[in-house]
JSON list of C-alpha atoms in Angstrom, two decimals:
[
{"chain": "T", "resi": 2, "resn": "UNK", "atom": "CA", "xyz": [41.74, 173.35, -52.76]},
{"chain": "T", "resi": 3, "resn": "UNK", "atom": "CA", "xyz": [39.09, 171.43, -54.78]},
{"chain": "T", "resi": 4, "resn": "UNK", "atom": "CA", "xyz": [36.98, 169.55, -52.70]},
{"chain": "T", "resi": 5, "resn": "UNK", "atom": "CA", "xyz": [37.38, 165.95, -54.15]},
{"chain": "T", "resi": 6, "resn": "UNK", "atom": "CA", "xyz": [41.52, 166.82, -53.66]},
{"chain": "T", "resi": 7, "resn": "UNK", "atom": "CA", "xyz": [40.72, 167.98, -49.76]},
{"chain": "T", "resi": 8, "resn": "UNK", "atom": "CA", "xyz": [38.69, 164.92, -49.11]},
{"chain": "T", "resi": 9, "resn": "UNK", "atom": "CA", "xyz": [41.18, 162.64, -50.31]},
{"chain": "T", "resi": 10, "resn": "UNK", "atom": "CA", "xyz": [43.93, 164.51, -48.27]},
{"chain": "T", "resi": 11, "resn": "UNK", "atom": "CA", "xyz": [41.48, 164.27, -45.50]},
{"chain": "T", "resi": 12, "resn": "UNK", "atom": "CA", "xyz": [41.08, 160.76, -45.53]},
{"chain": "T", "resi": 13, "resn": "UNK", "atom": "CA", "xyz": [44.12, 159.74, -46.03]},
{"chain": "T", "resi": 14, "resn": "UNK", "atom": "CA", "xyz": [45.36, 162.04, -42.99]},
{"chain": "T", "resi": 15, "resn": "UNK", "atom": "CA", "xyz": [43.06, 160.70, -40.64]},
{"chain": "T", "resi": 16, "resn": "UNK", "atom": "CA", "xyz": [43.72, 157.33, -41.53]},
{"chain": "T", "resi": 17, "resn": "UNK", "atom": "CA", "xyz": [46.61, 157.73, -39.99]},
{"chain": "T", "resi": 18, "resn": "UNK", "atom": "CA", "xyz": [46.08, 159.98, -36.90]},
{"chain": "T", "resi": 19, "resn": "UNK", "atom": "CA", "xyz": [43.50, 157.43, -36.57]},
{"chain": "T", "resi": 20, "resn": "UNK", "atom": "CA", "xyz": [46.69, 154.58, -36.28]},
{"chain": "T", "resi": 21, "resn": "UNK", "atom": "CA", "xyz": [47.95, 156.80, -34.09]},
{"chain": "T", "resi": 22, "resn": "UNK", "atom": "CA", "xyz": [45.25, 157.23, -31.97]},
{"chain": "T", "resi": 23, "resn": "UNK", "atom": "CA", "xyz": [44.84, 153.94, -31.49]},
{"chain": "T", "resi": 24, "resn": "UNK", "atom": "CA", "xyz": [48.69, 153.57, -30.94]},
{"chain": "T", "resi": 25, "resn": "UNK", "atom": "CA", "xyz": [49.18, 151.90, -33.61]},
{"chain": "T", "resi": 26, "resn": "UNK", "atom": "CA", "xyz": [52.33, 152.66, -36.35]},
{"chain": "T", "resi": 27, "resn": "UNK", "atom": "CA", "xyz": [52.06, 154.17, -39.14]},
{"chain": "T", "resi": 28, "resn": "UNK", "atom": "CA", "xyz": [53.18, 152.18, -42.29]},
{"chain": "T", "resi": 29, "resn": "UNK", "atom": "CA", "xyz": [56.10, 154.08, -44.45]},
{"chain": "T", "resi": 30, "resn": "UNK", "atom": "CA", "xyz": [54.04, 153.29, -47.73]},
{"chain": "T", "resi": 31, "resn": "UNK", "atom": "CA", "xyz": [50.64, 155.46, -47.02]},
{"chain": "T", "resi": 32, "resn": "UNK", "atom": "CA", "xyz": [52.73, 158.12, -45.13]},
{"chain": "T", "resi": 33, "resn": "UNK", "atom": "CA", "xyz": [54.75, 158.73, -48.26]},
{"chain": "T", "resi": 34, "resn": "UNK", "atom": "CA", "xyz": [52.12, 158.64, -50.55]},
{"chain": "T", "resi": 35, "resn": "UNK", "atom": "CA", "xyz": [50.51, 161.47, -48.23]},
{"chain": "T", "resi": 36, "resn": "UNK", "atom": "CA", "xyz": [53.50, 163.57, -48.52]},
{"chain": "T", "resi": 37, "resn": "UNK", "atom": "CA", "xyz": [53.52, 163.07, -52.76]},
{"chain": "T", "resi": 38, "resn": "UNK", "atom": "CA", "xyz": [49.81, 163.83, -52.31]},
{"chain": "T", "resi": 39, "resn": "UNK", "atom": "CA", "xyz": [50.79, 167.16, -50.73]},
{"chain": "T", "resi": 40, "resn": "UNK", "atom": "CA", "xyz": [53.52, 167.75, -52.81]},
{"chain": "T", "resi": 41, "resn": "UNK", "atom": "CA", "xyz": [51.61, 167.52, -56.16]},
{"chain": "T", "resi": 42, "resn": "UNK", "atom": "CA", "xyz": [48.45, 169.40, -54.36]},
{"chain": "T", "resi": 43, "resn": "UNK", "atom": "CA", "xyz": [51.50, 173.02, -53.73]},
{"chain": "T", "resi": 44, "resn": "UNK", "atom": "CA", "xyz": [52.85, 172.55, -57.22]},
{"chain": "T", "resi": 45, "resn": "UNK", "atom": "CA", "xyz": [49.67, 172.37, -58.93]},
{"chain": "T", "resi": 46, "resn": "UNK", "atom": "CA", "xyz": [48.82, 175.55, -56.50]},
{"chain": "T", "resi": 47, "resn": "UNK", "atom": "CA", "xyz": [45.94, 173.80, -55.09]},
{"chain": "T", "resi": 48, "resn": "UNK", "atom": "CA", "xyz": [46.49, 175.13, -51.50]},
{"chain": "T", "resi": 49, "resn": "UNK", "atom": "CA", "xyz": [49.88, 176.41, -50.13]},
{"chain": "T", "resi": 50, "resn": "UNK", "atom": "CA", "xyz": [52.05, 175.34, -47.54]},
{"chain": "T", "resi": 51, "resn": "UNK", "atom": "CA", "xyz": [50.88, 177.47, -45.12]},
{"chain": "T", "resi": 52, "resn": "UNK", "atom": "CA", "xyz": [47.19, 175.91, -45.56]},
{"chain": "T", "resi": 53, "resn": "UNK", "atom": "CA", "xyz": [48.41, 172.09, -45.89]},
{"chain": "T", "resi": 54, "resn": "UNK", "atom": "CA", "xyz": [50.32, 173.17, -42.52]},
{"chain": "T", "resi": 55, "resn": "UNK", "atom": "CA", "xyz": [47.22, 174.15, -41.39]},
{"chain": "T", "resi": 56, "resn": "UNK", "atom": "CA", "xyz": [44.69, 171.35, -42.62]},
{"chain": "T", "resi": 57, "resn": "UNK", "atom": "CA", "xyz": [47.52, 169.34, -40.08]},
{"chain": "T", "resi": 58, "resn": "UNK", "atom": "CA", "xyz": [47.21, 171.30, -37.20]},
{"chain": "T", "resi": 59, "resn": "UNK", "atom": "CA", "xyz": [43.17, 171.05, -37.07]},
{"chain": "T", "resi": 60, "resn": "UNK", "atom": "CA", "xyz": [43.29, 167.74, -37.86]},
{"chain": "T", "resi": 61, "resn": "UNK", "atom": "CA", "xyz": [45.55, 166.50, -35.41]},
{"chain": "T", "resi": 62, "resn": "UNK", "atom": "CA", "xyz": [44.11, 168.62, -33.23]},
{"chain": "T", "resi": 63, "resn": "UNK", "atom": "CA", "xyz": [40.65, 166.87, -33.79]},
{"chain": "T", "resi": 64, "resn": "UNK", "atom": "CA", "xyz": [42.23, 163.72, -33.58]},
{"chain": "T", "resi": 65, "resn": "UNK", "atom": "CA", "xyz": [44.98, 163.46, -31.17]},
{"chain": "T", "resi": 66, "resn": "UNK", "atom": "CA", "xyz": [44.42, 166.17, -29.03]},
{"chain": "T", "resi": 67, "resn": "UNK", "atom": "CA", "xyz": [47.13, 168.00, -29.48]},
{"chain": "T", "resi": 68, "resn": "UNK", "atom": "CA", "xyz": [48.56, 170.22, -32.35]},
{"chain": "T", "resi": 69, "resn": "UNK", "atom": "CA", "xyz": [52.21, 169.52, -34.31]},
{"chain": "T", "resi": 70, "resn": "UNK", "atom": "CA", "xyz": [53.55, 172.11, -32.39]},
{"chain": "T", "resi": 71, "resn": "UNK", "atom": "CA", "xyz": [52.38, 170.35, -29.22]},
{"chain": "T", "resi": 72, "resn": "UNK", "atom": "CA", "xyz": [53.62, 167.02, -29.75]},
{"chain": "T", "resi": 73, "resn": "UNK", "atom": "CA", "xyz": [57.24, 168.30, -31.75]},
{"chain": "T", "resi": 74, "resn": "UNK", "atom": "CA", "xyz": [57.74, 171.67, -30.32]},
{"chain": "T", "resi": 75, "resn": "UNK", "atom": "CA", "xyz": [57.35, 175.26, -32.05]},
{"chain": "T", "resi": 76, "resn": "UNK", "atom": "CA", "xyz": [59.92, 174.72, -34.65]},
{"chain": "T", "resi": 77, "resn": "UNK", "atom": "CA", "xyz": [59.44, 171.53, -35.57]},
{"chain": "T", "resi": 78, "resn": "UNK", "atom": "CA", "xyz": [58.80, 172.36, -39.30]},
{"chain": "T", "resi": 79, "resn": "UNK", "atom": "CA", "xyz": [62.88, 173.16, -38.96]},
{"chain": "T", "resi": 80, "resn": "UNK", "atom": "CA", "xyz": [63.46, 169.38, -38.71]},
{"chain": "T", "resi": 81, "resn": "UNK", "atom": "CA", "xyz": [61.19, 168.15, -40.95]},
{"chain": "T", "resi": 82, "resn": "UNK", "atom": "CA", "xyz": [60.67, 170.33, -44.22]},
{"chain": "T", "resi": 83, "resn": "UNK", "atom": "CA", "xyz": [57.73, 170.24, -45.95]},
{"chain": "T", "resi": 84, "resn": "UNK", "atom": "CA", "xyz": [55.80, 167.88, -47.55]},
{"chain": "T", "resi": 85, "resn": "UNK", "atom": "CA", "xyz": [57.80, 165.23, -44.58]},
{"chain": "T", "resi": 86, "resn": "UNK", "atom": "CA", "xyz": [54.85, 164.39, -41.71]},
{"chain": "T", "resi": 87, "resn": "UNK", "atom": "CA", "xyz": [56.62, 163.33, -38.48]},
{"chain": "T", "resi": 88, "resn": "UNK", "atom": "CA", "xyz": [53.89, 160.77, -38.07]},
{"chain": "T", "resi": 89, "resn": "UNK", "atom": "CA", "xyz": [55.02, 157.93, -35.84]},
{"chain": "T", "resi": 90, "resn": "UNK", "atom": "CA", "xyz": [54.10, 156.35, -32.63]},
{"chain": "T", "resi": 91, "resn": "UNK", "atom": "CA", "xyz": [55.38, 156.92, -29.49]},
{"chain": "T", "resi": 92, "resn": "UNK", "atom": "CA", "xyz": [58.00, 154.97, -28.08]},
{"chain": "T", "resi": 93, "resn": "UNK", "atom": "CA", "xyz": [57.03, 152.00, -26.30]},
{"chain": "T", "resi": 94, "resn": "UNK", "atom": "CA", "xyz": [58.76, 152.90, -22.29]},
{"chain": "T", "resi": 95, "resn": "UNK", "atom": "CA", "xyz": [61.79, 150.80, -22.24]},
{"chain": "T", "resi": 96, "resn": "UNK", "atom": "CA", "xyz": [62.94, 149.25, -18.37]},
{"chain": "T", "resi": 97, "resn": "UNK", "atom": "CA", "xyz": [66.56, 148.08, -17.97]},
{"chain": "T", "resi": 98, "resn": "UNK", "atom": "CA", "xyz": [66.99, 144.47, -17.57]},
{"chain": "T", "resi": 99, "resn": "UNK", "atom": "CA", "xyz": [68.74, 143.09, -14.20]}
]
């Protein structure tokens, strides 16, 4: 991947693992212009899947903690098809009312 187009995928990954990280939401308008970022970046063969998939994994890894895999399970790339980033917060702990 060209290094001005990995930079910019960079970024505006870890802007959002950064959200995240700070438990914070992530806003529907940057995630989907990630995923059209990605998108373009496999059908101008760029990178591939595999490597995007990748580029994920480390970063999350370096971010959160934890890898895709280890926060949605080892198939989780059945459920959401790429270029679709499960990136949301967790779920605030609800307690039943009396």
């Amino acid at each position: 991947m060209d290094g001005a187009v990995q930079s910019e995928v960079e970024k505006r990954l870890d802007d959002l693992l950064m959200r995240l990280q700070h438990r914070q939401d992530v806003p529907p308008g940057p995630l989907h212009r990630l995923e059209g970022l990605l998108e373009a970046v496999v059908l101008l063969d760029a990178a591939t899947i595999d490597q995007l998939n990748l580029l994920l994994d480390q970063r999350c890894l370096s971010l959160l903690g934890q890898s895709m895999e280890e926060r949605l399970g080892k198939n989780w790339r059945e459920h959401y098809p790429f270029p679709q980033l499960p990136l949301y917060a967790a779920r605030a702990p609800v307690v039943p009312s009396t």
